[in-house]
Every structure is written in structure tokens, then in C-alpha cells.
Amino acid sequence: AGAARRALARSVEYLLGRQDAKGWWKGDLETNVTMDAEDLMLRQFLGVQDDRITAAAARFIRGEQRADGTWATFHGGPGELSVTVEAYVALRLAGDRPDEPHMETASAWIRARGGTAATRVFTRIWLALFGWWKWEDLPELPPELIFLPRWFPLNIYDFGCWARQTVVPLTVVSAKRPVRPAPFALDELHTDARTPNPPKPRAPVLSWSGVFQRADRLLHLYRRAAPRALRRAAMNTAARWIVERQENDGCWGGIQPPAVYSLIALRLLGYDLEHPVMRAGLASLDRFAIWREDGARMVEACQSPVWDTCLATIALADAGLPADHPALVRAADWMLGEEITRVGDWAVRRPGLAPGGWAFEFHNDNYPDIDDTAEVVLALRRVAHPEPARVDAAVARAGRWTLGMQSGNGAWGAFDADNTSPFPNRLPFCDFGEVIDPPSADVTAHMVEMLAHEGRARHPGTRRGVAWLLDHQEPCGAWFGRWGVNYVYGTGSVVPALTAAGVPAAHPAIRRAVRWLESVQNEDGGWGEDLRSYREEKWIGRGASTASQTGWALLALLAADERGGEAVERGVAWLAGTQRADGSWDEPYFTGTGFPWDFTINYHLYRQVFPLTALGRYVHGRPAIAPGRRAR
């Protein structure tokens, strides 16, 4: 207990020292080098290269190359073909010669894995932009998709919001099929330069893959016969759709991929680089860049200030910081100012629902999400704000909106309700990760926890969420983690939610979860789970101990009344023993999830907020919701 208190005090001091003067926290959001490679390729395509940026991006990309010549999607993970191809091309654009040792090693590995023909569709689109791949050999994505009614399969609202924002501009790119002069050849990346795209056998006719492959051939034929007026109208409608969704800071959806493809699409439709939309879009990408002390430049796929701020607020409050502490009040003020009260794309499935929620980023008013909204409410209720009526009003709006966003099965997705169509993921084009937004255990758990703390544990919506969670527990006792790695995250989210909603610690589901967490605790006392658990069962609950995952496991065990148990004591000891002198923890491992396996994240603040929250609850008990909370 003494070691825990000392670690707690150091961690509080560390986190307080990293709050922005305006009240927010934001840690680096580290993904993989495709962000940096595609940034350089975009600049090459638009003709806006910058020598300083090119050199800095190349320095970062080189620094991430592994000894075998490859680039991975997460720390300690295997080399990934598409990432390696894009990194290689970016370094060629930066001036690295193909006969340099690090480039030769990379190209040899690429050829041994099937060359460019074996890469994902997105990578081959980038290659096609410079004539390194044939547009005809890519899946067709017609812009007329924008006209499909909302009841029709594969309309744009069948896609998750992140995919929707990417697909719409790519329909324009697919229709235009632009080719910029390539500054060099890429023959060294083909298994056979004479036949860069060797023929592949088609899937059986009666399989889903076979059906969509043949449908894609029909779309290629349609391209030749598409009425010009209809195609022109579709592209113009897509352009309006894109421009209408540009955020105030110039980005699209607060994430990098839609911004990149939107800029390309609008340029192809005649938007000049000096057009305000284009200028703002390019400037927003620059704001996603982090310049490191060694001169390297890393591009964030996204920025997470709302998420980081609400989690930091919860952590500090649960660590014992007074509810009226100036840092917490500043954080609450900033979060209240970030509330979104305008209608977004979510209203397509929930027309008439009044808005009231929070997004993940600085600017993303079109796509507030349920997860952030639930956690912001939990954070606000821990703060003794000088304007309680203002907090109550924001929380009331959030409660109405999130309950209205509950899916038909009783659970919650992240951005949309009932975004569960089985078709988008089957498209030949969609091989880059998850493209729909079905309900998940972690988001549902955060909603249940928020509603319970708002005095709504008996609300029908909460009870349906609890029933869904109990029904979706894995046989081993864990819950799947959609937005964090993986079963440790899911379980660490669900158990505190269930107990907050009144499920007793003695309930069989809670006891199974406790036994599972105890069974996967590492010998050193911590918990860790490798990203390979999304693909390989042997990795479930297994991996090097990390501060964030140990925090998640402890949050579940503490919620299950295991405070005096051996597993908790060992976990707390591991956190105290691995804390650095400045109160922080080191965590090179990726424990955040964008798309399970395909796109993963190292949230640099996770290693601080979750251990602190766990230590705070170990020392002080259950979460400290601020006095004056009113049930609704």
C-alpha cells in the first residue's frame, strides 16, 4: 500500500505537468509509417513537395525499418507487405537509391512475398496514381454509389463513418483514373517485371467472394457504358458531399486518410491548390505532424485530445485530486466547450434525435462518438464545476443522444446505430480493415457504466445493454476488445460496468472473468496481450506486461471486490516497481485498436492514465463521482 501511494503521488504530479493551459491533454498517437509514406506520395501527386518535410519524413521512416528490411504495423510485430511497399516507395521519392543495402533488403523481401501484386488495394491505388500499376487491374468503385438510396444494399451509409469518408472521394479517383509521370520505375518490386499482375484463379461462383468478384467485372463493363451526364452528376454530388463535411480546421472527420483522398478527388475535379478548401485541407495535414528532437517527422493518423482529456480527468479524480482542483475545472471547461450540438451523419439512421455528444478529436463535428461521450460524462461528474447547471444540461443532452443511438440488439457501436450490413466487408475493394461499425462490448460497457452512475441502472436501455454483455461473454470468461487490445481491454471495460449496474461480484459471469484474468497474469505480476490475439488463439491474454493493460486488468479485479487478492497485490506491485523516477511508465507496445489486427495504435497517454486510475481505485476505493449528481 505504501508503494502504491508513492507511485500514485508521482503519477499525479507527472500528469498534471502535461496539461495544456487551455485544459486539455493529448498524447502522441503512433500508428505505422503508411501515414508518413502516403503524406509524401500525396505531396508528389499534388506537386507540393517540400525538401525539409521530405527529409524529415524519410528520417522517421528509415528509423522504423526492421533488421529484416521490413516495416511492421505494431511494435514487435511481423513485417507487413503493403506497409513495406509504401515505405519503400516513399524512400525512393526521398532520394534513397534502390541499390543501397537497406533498400535492397526491403525489395528482396517484397518480391519473396509476391511483390506489389500481393499488396492491399489501397497500396495499389497509390501505385496506379503514378503509373506503377494499371487502373484496369483494380476493383471498380463507381461514383454513382452516392445516388443509392439508404435502403439499398451498399449505399454509402452502410459503411462505417471512417470508411464512408474514404470511399466517397475514392469513387471520384476511381472514375478519373489519373496518372502522374513517375519519377522512376519500380520493376524491382515485381516478381516478374514483364507480368507485374500475374493471373489469379477466381473464387467459386457460389461463394460470396466469387459473387463480388464477378460483380466487379460487371462494374468494369459498366464503366465503358456509363452515361456521361450521370457520371458527371455523380462526381459533382460527391464533391459537394466532401466539401460539406470538411471541418473548421480543414480536416475531414479528424483523421488522415479521408483528408488525403478528399484532397486528391477535389484536385481532380478542378479545385485549384489555392482554393480555400484545398489550402485548409493541406494545412490540417501539417497539424497532424509531430517533429521529434532528432529532426524526424511523424504523421499522426488522428489526434485524441477529447479522449485523452476525459481519461486523464477520471484518473486524477480517482487518484484523490479534489473535485474542485483547478486542473479538473479547466479540463471540464474545455470539454464542455467541445460538446457537439449539431446534427451529423448519425442522423441518417436516427432522424429526429436531438444531438448532444463529443468526438475524439479537436474538430470532428460530423461524427461524435458514443464511447467518448460516455467517458466525458463520467469525467464531468467527477468535477465540482462552478456552473453545475451547465454540466447538468450537457449531460442531459448526452444521455438522450446516446440512448437514442442504442442499436436494435441492445448494444452500442462507436459512431452509428445498427451499422451492421454484411456486404461492405465482402467487396474486393475493402481489404484494408474493418469497414462497418457493429456494436462492441467495450463501447457498450462504457455506456452501461455511464448510465448506471447517472442513476439509470434500472432504465430499460441499460438493462438491455447488460443483457447483451452477459450474452457476449466468451467461454473463457473474457470479453472481446474492439477498440483496445484485446480481451484484457474488453474485460477491463465490462466488469466495472456490470458491477456499477448492480451485477453482484459473486455473479457467475464476474467470477469467470476474475478466474480468466488470474489465469493470464504474467509471472512478473503484470498483464499483457499481443495484437496477434486478434488472429491466433494462442495469443489471447498473452504478451509482455504493459502499464496500460495491467491497469485494465486491475480495474476489473478491483470492481469485482478482489482488492486483497494475490493477483491485485502482484499487479499493483508491478506498476509501482516499473514506474520511472518522473512518475511515468514506458510502453513501446501498441495497446490501442483502430481495426483489429489491420490498424493498431500506441496511445502514448494510455501508459499514464490507466495505471493511475487503477492505483487510485486501489488506494481510495471505488470511483469518486462528484456530489450533486442528479439521476435522470
XYZ file of C-alpha atoms in Angstrom:
632
model
C 0.000 0.000 0.000
C 2.840 2.376 0.778
C 4.489 1.747 -2.570
C 1.135 2.253 -4.282
C 0.622 5.617 -2.573
C 4.086 6.805 -3.548
C 3.583 5.690 -7.144
C 0.184 7.379 -7.129
C 1.612 10.702 -5.984
C 4.389 10.635 -8.582
C 1.958 9.760 -11.351
C -0.451 12.559 -10.395
C 2.384 15.077 -10.493
C 3.558 13.799 -13.870
C 0.112 14.000 -15.442
C -0.675 17.429 -14.023
C 2.536 18.711 -15.564
C 1.367 17.711 -19.028
C -1.950 19.531 -19.117
C -2.242 22.272 -21.709
C -3.002 25.756 -20.403
C -6.418 25.537 -22.106
C -7.319 22.472 -20.047
C -6.762 19.549 -22.399
C -4.335 16.649 -22.524
C -3.106 14.980 -25.722
C -0.572 12.215 -26.031
C 1.117 11.217 -29.276
C -0.952 8.844 -31.391
C 1.528 6.484 -33.017
C 0.464 4.095 -35.784
C 2.682 2.956 -38.664
C 4.705 4.528 -41.451
C 1.942 4.386 -44.071
C 0.780 7.756 -42.724
C 4.189 9.243 -43.485
C 4.650 7.420 -46.788
C 1.234 8.462 -48.098
C 1.869 12.036 -46.987
C 4.967 12.108 -49.214
C 3.135 10.440 -52.095
C 0.291 12.967 -51.797
C 2.763 15.847 -51.971
C 4.380 14.260 -55.018
C 0.976 13.823 -56.695
C -0.132 17.397 -55.988
C 3.261 18.866 -56.813
C 3.736 20.473 -53.398
C 6.935 18.745 -52.292
C 8.938 20.358 -49.524
C 12.590 19.367 -49.122
C 12.598 19.823 -45.350
C 9.443 17.735 -44.866
C 10.688 15.062 -47.265
C 14.000 14.706 -45.437
C 12.349 14.624 -42.016
C 9.724 12.048 -43.087
C 12.406 9.867 -44.656
C 14.423 10.012 -41.445
C 11.414 8.768 -39.492
C 10.595 6.018 -41.996
C 14.189 4.758 -42.064
C 14.254 4.719 -38.299
C 11.238 2.392 -38.203
C 12.711 -0.199 -40.596
C 13.373 -3.588 -39.001
C 16.551 -5.620 -39.304
C 14.961 -7.884 -41.945
C 14.294 -4.858 -44.169
C 10.573 -4.646 -43.460
C 8.169 -2.338 -41.709
C 5.536 -3.631 -39.287
C 2.142 -2.312 -38.197
C 2.984 -2.532 -34.478
C 5.978 -2.767 -32.168
C 7.402 -6.280 -32.198
C 5.014 -7.418 -34.915
C 5.871 -9.194 -38.157
C 6.805 -7.356 -41.338
C 3.768 -6.303 -43.359
C 3.866 -6.318 -47.155
C 1.756 -3.271 -48.017
C 3.366 -1.119 -45.330
C 6.798 -2.172 -46.560
C 5.973 -1.354 -50.184
C 4.629 2.104 -49.305
C 7.640 2.848 -47.083
C 9.996 1.726 -49.852
C 8.298 3.958 -52.432
C 8.398 6.924 -50.054
C 12.126 6.464 -49.519
C 12.650 6.289 -53.276
C 10.802 9.595 -53.551
C 13.095 10.973 -50.851
C 16.151 10.021 -52.908
C 17.206 6.660 -51.461
C 18.744 4.520 -54.205
C 17.446 1.003 -54.891
C 20.976 -0.407 -54.621
C 21.511 0.847 -51.079
C 21.654 -2.078 -48.595
C 18.510 -1.151 -46.650
C 16.562 -0.772 -49.906
C 17.853 -3.975 -51.460
C 16.911 -5.908 -48.331
C 13.406 -4.452 -48.433
C 12.816 -5.080 -52.144
C 14.075 -8.674 -51.872
C 11.636 -9.314 -49.011
C 8.801 -7.740 -51.033
C 9.491 -9.941 -54.064
C 9.663 -13.034 -51.866
C 6.157 -12.246 -50.561
C 4.565 -11.891 -54.006
C 5.611 -8.357 -54.924
C 3.242 -5.472 -55.499
C 0.574 -7.830 -56.854
C 0.073 -9.200 -53.341
C -0.461 -5.826 -51.669
C -3.773 -4.429 -50.486
C -5.968 -2.390 -52.811
C -5.093 0.949 -51.179
C -1.395 0.401 -51.855
C -2.062 -0.449 -55.490
C -4.208 2.701 -55.824
C -1.191 4.759 -54.783
C 0.938 2.901 -57.301
C -1.659 3.486 -60.018
C -1.567 7.233 -59.379
C 1.981 7.228 -60.791
C 1.566 4.564 -63.453
C 3.250 1.815 -61.446
C 0.021 -0.217 -61.576
C -2.831 -0.445 -64.078
C -6.123 1.100 -63.051
C -7.896 -1.628 -65.009
C -6.417 -4.176 -62.600
C -8.032 -2.514 -59.564
C -11.566 -3.086 -58.245
C -14.061 -0.629 -59.707
C -15.713 1.874 -57.375
C -18.277 3.914 -59.365
C -19.222 7.404 -58.156
C -22.864 6.594 -58.858
C -22.704 4.859 -55.463
C -23.537 8.284 -53.998
C -27.030 8.043 -55.525
C -28.001 4.695 -53.972
C -30.950 5.183 -51.580
C -30.392 4.468 -47.921
C -32.479 1.286 -48.034
C -30.403 -0.173 -50.851
C -27.543 -2.592 -50.006
C -24.082 -1.000 -50.227
C -25.288 2.583 -50.054
C -22.619 4.825 -48.536
C -24.298 4.773 -45.113
C -23.818 1.009 -44.921
C -20.131 1.780 -44.380
C -18.694 2.859 -41.047
C -18.085 6.586 -40.903
C -14.301 6.266 -41.337
C -14.763 4.076 -44.419
C -17.607 6.228 -45.790
C -15.428 9.339 -45.700
C -12.714 7.456 -47.582
C -14.914 5.631 -50.096
C -16.753 8.725 -51.372
C -13.613 10.583 -52.571
C -12.140 7.350 -53.891
C -15.152 6.893 -56.186
C -14.042 10.110 -57.899
C -10.431 8.942 -58.077
C -11.582 5.578 -59.483
C -13.668 7.321 -62.138
C -10.911 9.740 -63.159
C -8.051 7.212 -63.117
C -5.323 9.861 -63.014
C -1.675 9.086 -63.738
C 1.121 11.467 -62.824
C 4.510 10.940 -64.513
C 6.501 8.501 -62.410
C 9.924 9.846 -61.393
C 11.405 6.334 -61.609
C 10.460 2.737 -62.355
C 9.589 0.195 -59.667
C 10.472 -3.004 -61.530
C 12.422 -4.229 -58.512
C 9.158 -4.661 -56.573
C 7.579 -7.101 -59.061
C 8.186 -10.817 -59.008
C 8.329 -10.546 -62.806
C 8.549 -7.044 -64.274
C 7.133 -8.320 -67.576
C 3.986 -9.573 -65.809
C 3.535 -7.441 -62.695
C -0.009 -8.726 -62.134
C 0.008 -12.473 -62.827
C -3.453 -14.018 -63.284
C -5.135 -15.493 -60.211
C -7.848 -18.141 -60.053
C -11.318 -16.801 -59.298
C -13.233 -17.840 -56.218
C -16.073 -20.354 -56.733
C -19.193 -18.863 -58.306
C -21.415 -19.788 -55.369
C -19.150 -18.214 -52.754
C -19.565 -14.617 -51.574
C -16.081 -13.818 -52.837
C -16.960 -15.289 -56.201
C -20.185 -13.291 -56.414
C -18.456 -9.993 -55.658
C -15.527 -10.735 -57.978
C -17.926 -11.233 -60.870
C -19.947 -8.191 -59.854
C -16.729 -6.205 -60.028
C -16.183 -7.358 -63.628
C -19.682 -6.132 -64.459
C -18.815 -2.757 -62.943
C -15.748 -2.590 -65.184
C -18.046 -3.163 -68.150
C -20.496 -0.553 -66.841
C -17.659 1.987 -66.709
C -17.428 1.853 -70.505
C -21.161 2.394 -70.938
C -21.894 4.767 -68.033
C -23.890 7.798 -69.277
C -21.579 10.801 -69.181
C -24.198 13.112 -67.729
C -24.965 10.672 -64.922
C -21.285 10.163 -64.134
C -20.626 13.899 -64.129
C -23.607 14.468 -61.835
C -22.393 11.717 -59.506
C -18.920 13.210 -59.230
C -20.316 16.677 -58.611
C -22.601 15.307 -55.915
C -19.636 13.509 -54.347
C -17.672 16.766 -54.380
C -20.478 18.593 -52.576
C -20.725 15.749 -50.056
C -16.972 16.008 -49.401
C -16.877 19.792 -49.065
C -19.904 19.840 -46.770
C -18.073 17.526 -44.369
C -14.852 19.451 -44.165
C -14.256 20.516 -40.571
C -13.469 24.034 -39.394
C -9.754 23.237 -39.180
C -9.698 21.882 -42.749
C -9.578 18.160 -41.993
C -12.196 15.522 -42.716
C -13.505 13.524 -39.782
C -10.427 14.393 -37.756
C -8.488 11.553 -39.378
C -5.775 11.486 -42.012
C -6.975 9.002 -44.711
C -10.199 10.823 -45.721
C -8.276 14.101 -45.867
C -5.673 12.647 -48.231
C -8.200 11.157 -50.659
C -10.548 14.144 -50.444
C -7.719 16.456 -51.490
C -6.874 14.203 -54.443
C -10.524 13.931 -55.512
C -11.160 17.663 -55.331
C -7.962 18.412 -57.228
C -9.089 16.042 -59.992
C -12.412 17.885 -60.145
C -10.681 21.170 -60.823
C -10.139 22.667 -57.377
C -7.044 24.850 -57.507
C -4.399 24.381 -54.832
C -5.087 27.939 -53.706
C -8.799 27.257 -53.256
C -9.743 27.791 -49.576
C -10.914 24.178 -49.239
C -7.611 22.850 -50.576
C -5.465 25.272 -48.581
C -7.269 24.404 -45.374
C -7.037 20.675 -46.090
C -3.289 20.760 -46.689
C -2.766 22.904 -43.600
C -4.722 20.415 -41.479
C -2.363 17.613 -42.502
C 0.591 19.690 -41.348
C -1.033 19.967 -37.923
C -1.054 16.170 -37.691
C 2.755 16.129 -37.829
C 4.973 15.699 -34.775
C 8.549 16.915 -35.130
C 10.943 14.942 -32.979
C 14.159 16.140 -31.388
C 16.290 14.177 -33.859
C 14.695 16.021 -36.790
C 12.323 13.200 -37.766
C 8.707 13.977 -38.620
C 5.922 11.545 -37.677
C 2.398 11.991 -39.024
C -0.421 11.079 -36.667
C -3.370 9.286 -38.243
C -5.597 11.152 -35.823
C -5.413 13.246 -32.677
C -7.086 12.283 -29.422
C -7.490 15.330 -27.136
C -11.087 14.709 -26.025
C -10.420 11.050 -25.289
C -7.155 11.795 -23.516
C -8.674 14.628 -21.503
C -11.663 12.721 -20.193
C -9.486 9.720 -19.293
C -6.938 11.978 -17.567
C -9.716 13.693 -15.621
C -11.118 10.358 -14.465
C -7.646 9.152 -13.494
C -6.779 12.256 -11.457
C -10.141 12.344 -9.704
C -9.965 8.668 -8.810
C -6.395 9.249 -7.605
C -7.771 11.558 -4.941
C -7.388 15.005 -6.508
C -10.077 17.279 -5.017
C -13.126 17.626 -7.233
C -12.660 21.408 -7.352
C -8.953 21.251 -8.196
C -8.140 23.940 -10.803
C -6.751 21.345 -13.251
C -10.005 19.385 -13.168
C -12.128 22.509 -13.512
C -10.055 23.666 -16.501
C -10.446 20.225 -18.073
C -14.203 20.264 -17.521
C -14.447 23.765 -19.001
C -12.582 22.671 -22.093
C -14.691 19.507 -22.502
C -17.911 21.491 -22.138
C -16.695 23.773 -24.901
C -16.127 20.763 -27.166
C -19.716 19.491 -26.963
C -21.268 18.924 -30.401
C -24.834 20.148 -30.702
C -25.284 19.930 -34.473
C -26.704 17.043 -36.467
C -24.242 14.725 -38.224
C -24.334 11.640 -40.430
C -25.539 9.548 -37.485
C -28.969 11.124 -38.045
C -29.424 9.105 -41.251
C -30.411 6.148 -39.076
C -31.756 8.210 -36.194
C -33.722 11.088 -37.782
C -35.320 13.386 -35.259
C -32.869 12.510 -32.474
C -31.555 15.656 -30.788
C -27.756 15.990 -30.839
C -25.512 16.200 -27.799
C -22.182 14.398 -27.619
C -18.435 14.542 -28.009
C -15.977 13.465 -30.677
C -12.490 12.079 -30.262
C -10.581 14.940 -31.889
C -10.217 18.704 -31.775
C -12.500 19.074 -34.809
C -14.971 16.398 -35.909
C -18.468 17.818 -35.591
C -19.960 15.423 -38.149
C -19.019 12.309 -36.202
C -19.356 12.478 -32.418
C -18.997 9.033 -30.927
C -20.728 7.120 -28.180
C -17.518 5.992 -26.466
C -16.107 9.493 -25.983
C -19.483 10.821 -24.933
C -19.911 8.194 -22.212
C -16.426 8.780 -20.829
C -16.778 12.577 -20.945
C -19.943 12.317 -18.855
C -18.127 10.093 -16.354
C -15.333 12.671 -16.239
C -17.618 15.691 -15.840
C -19.428 14.042 -12.947
C -16.128 13.811 -11.058
C -15.602 17.579 -11.148
C -17.166 20.156 -8.817
C -17.719 22.689 -11.577
C -18.695 26.250 -10.623
C -21.597 26.089 -13.101
C -23.374 22.833 -12.204
C -26.436 23.713 -14.270
C -24.244 23.920 -17.362
C -22.858 20.467 -16.639
C -26.316 19.050 -15.960
C -27.639 20.396 -19.256
C -24.748 18.937 -21.263
C -25.050 15.586 -19.507
C -28.810 15.512 -20.113
C -28.285 16.108 -23.839
C -25.621 13.385 -23.904
C -27.914 10.946 -22.125
C -30.746 11.475 -24.610
C -28.447 11.224 -27.618
C -26.563 8.107 -26.534
C -29.711 6.265 -25.502
C -31.166 7.157 -28.879
C -28.093 5.677 -30.552
C -28.593 2.242 -28.999
C -28.715 -0.449 -31.669
C -31.634 -2.790 -32.065
C -29.857 -5.638 -30.293
C -29.414 -3.589 -27.117
C -25.732 -2.731 -27.569
C -23.860 0.292 -28.916
C -21.491 0.830 -31.811
C -18.987 3.660 -31.848
C -20.419 6.170 -34.354
C -23.655 4.839 -35.852
C -26.624 2.791 -34.794
C -27.278 -0.583 -36.456
C -24.317 -0.243 -38.832
C -24.149 -3.993 -39.369
C -24.612 -4.715 -43.081
C -22.712 -7.885 -44.040
C -21.931 -6.649 -47.560
C -19.312 -3.853 -47.365
C -16.610 -6.096 -45.884
C -17.066 -8.520 -48.800
C -16.262 -6.010 -51.543
C -12.971 -6.690 -53.358
C -12.102 -3.073 -52.686
C -12.429 -3.401 -48.900
C -9.341 -5.385 -47.948
C -7.820 -2.715 -45.699
C -9.606 -3.468 -42.415
C -12.986 -3.175 -40.759
C -15.418 -1.037 -42.775
C -18.586 -1.359 -40.670
C -19.337 -0.256 -37.119
C -21.222 -3.030 -35.303
C -21.853 -2.868 -31.551
C -18.936 -3.851 -29.346
C -18.509 -4.966 -25.757
C -16.182 -2.129 -24.778
C -18.374 0.709 -26.077
C -21.485 -0.945 -24.642
C -19.727 -1.340 -21.300
C -18.787 2.325 -21.136
C -22.373 3.259 -21.913
C -23.729 0.942 -19.230
C -21.235 2.321 -16.708
C -22.174 5.911 -17.535
C -25.907 5.243 -17.342
C -25.518 3.417 -14.039
C -23.583 6.292 -12.499
C -26.295 8.635 -13.737
C -28.827 6.727 -11.657
C -30.229 4.821 -14.624
C -29.179 1.309 -13.722
C -32.808 0.179 -13.980
C -33.512 2.046 -17.219
C -34.694 -0.372 -19.947
C -31.825 0.716 -22.207
C -29.265 -0.068 -19.507
C -30.825 -3.449 -18.759
C -30.750 -4.369 -22.453
C -27.071 -3.375 -22.558
C -26.312 -5.515 -19.505
C -28.147 -8.478 -21.032
C -26.156 -8.091 -24.256
C -22.875 -8.005 -22.362
C -23.727 -11.101 -20.339
C -24.744 -12.881 -23.518
C -21.468 -11.986 -25.276
C -19.017 -13.186 -22.666
C -16.505 -15.588 -24.207
C -16.446 -19.190 -22.946
C -13.083 -18.478 -21.293
C -14.648 -15.698 -19.205
C -13.271 -12.704 -21.134
C -14.863 -10.139 -23.443
C -13.569 -9.221 -26.901
C -11.936 -5.799 -27.176
C -12.866 -3.913 -30.346
C -11.098 -0.612 -29.647
C -8.290 -1.836 -27.381
C -6.013 -4.870 -27.260
C -7.873 -7.123 -26.776
C -9.590 -9.453 -24.343
C -7.814 -7.720 -21.465
C -9.271 -4.410 -22.669
C -12.738 -5.848 -23.208
C -12.773 -7.492 -19.795
C -11.315 -4.431 -18.105
C -14.165 -2.381 -19.586
C -17.056 -4.760 -18.960
C -16.546 -5.881 -15.351
C -16.591 -2.331 -13.862
C -19.679 -1.575 -15.952
C -21.582 -4.653 -14.825
C -20.846 -4.091 -11.149
C -21.759 -0.408 -11.454
C -25.081 -1.515 -12.957
C -25.793 -3.732 -9.958
C -24.475 -7.112 -11.070
C -23.019 -8.564 -7.846
C -19.363 -9.523 -7.638
C -20.489 -13.069 -6.866
C -22.332 -13.371 -10.196
C -21.029 -16.323 -12.252
C -20.052 -14.032 -15.153
C -17.923 -11.869 -12.855
C -16.292 -14.892 -11.236
C -15.443 -16.364 -14.664
C -13.860 -13.059 -15.656
C -11.795 -12.987 -12.457
C -10.579 -16.538 -12.982
C -9.596 -15.728 -16.559
C -7.648 -12.628 -15.548
C -5.862 -14.575 -12.844
C -5.009 -17.320 -15.339
C -3.363 -14.933 -17.820
C -1.414 -12.835 -15.315
C 2.278 -12.870 -16.187
C 4.874 -14.237 -13.809
C 6.190 -10.724 -13.210
C 2.761 -9.684 -11.888
C 1.672 -7.596 -14.848
C -0.682 -8.266 -17.729
C -0.087 -8.000 -21.448
C -1.748 -9.135 -24.651
C -0.151 -9.175 -28.069
C -2.026 -7.890 -31.102
C -1.719 -11.322 -32.634
C -4.558 -12.354 -30.337
C -6.897 -10.942 -32.987
C -5.764 -13.730 -35.326
C -4.266 -16.506 -33.226
C -5.988 -18.059 -30.241
C -2.712 -18.914 -28.533
C -2.025 -15.187 -28.041
C -5.298 -14.442 -26.231
C -4.362 -12.805 -22.942
C -0.670 -13.379 -23.653
C 2.097 -10.878 -24.211
C 4.729 -8.790 -22.491
C 3.403 -6.901 -19.478
C 2.385 -3.312 -20.190
C 1.304 -0.498 -17.903
C -1.984 0.156 -19.717
C -3.070 -3.492 -19.898
C -2.093 -4.080 -16.275
C -4.246 -1.082 -15.413
C -7.209 -2.559 -17.306
C -6.899 -5.919 -15.564
C -6.684 -4.258 -12.151
C -9.758 -2.123 -12.844
C -11.741 -5.292 -13.495
C -10.410 -7.119 -10.440
C -10.966 -4.150 -8.137
C -14.539 -3.798 -9.422
C -15.011 -7.489 -8.622
C -14.043 -6.895 -4.960
C -10.644 -8.544 -5.344
C -8.692 -5.754 -3.638
C -6.992 -8.043 -1.121
C -6.380 -10.832 -3.593
C -2.951 -12.031 -4.627
C -3.458 -11.099 -8.287
C -4.259 -7.476 -7.387
C -1.339 -7.179 -4.969
C 1.077 -8.540 -7.564
C -0.339 -6.260 -10.261
C -0.050 -3.169 -8.059
C 3.500 -4.162 -7.123
C 4.385 -4.482 -10.821
C 3.055 -0.990 -11.544
C 4.912 0.502 -8.588
C 8.096 -1.349 -9.469
C 8.166 -0.412 -13.146
C 7.294 3.255 -12.722
C 10.078 5.607 -13.786
C 11.504 8.233 -11.459
C 9.482 11.026 -13.088
C 6.192 9.221 -12.373
C 5.657 7.866 -15.881
C 5.735 4.394 -17.393
C 7.449 3.255 -20.573
C 5.326 1.364 -23.109
C 6.597 0.698 -26.625
C 3.837 -1.832 -27.265
C 0.658 -0.938 -29.160
C -2.417 -1.455 -26.982
C -4.981 0.612 -28.932
C -7.020 -0.692 -31.833
C -8.228 1.070 -34.952
C -9.100 -2.040 -36.960
C -8.429 -5.360 -35.208
C -5.022 -6.519 -36.480
C -5.030 -4.336 -39.608
C -4.557 -0.933 -37.983
C -3.313 -0.544 -34.439
C -2.336 2.363 -32.217
C 0.089 3.258 -29.482
C -1.709 5.926 -27.465
C 1.174 7.491 -25.577
C -1.099 8.639 -22.748
C -2.592 5.188 -22.129
C 0.544 4.208 -20.212
C -0.195 7.063 -17.777
C -3.956 7.308 -17.309
C -4.912 3.671 -16.857
C -2.220 2.753 -14.296
C -3.078 5.933 -12.394
C -6.803 5.109 -12.410
C -6.094 1.593 -11.160
C -3.735 2.773 -8.413
C -6.244 5.411 -7.382
C -9.044 2.890 -7.015
C -6.708 0.526 -5.177
C -5.795 3.231 -2.662
C -9.082 5.139 -2.386
C -11.771 2.634 -3.345
C -14.486 2.928 -5.968
C -14.759 5.826 -8.442
C -15.430 9.173 -6.784
C -18.417 10.659 -8.606
C -18.744 14.312 -7.622
C -21.504 15.259 -5.144
C -24.605 16.828 -6.594
C -25.109 14.258 -9.372
C -28.753 14.046 -10.315
C -30.342 10.949 -11.757
C -32.288 11.338 -14.998
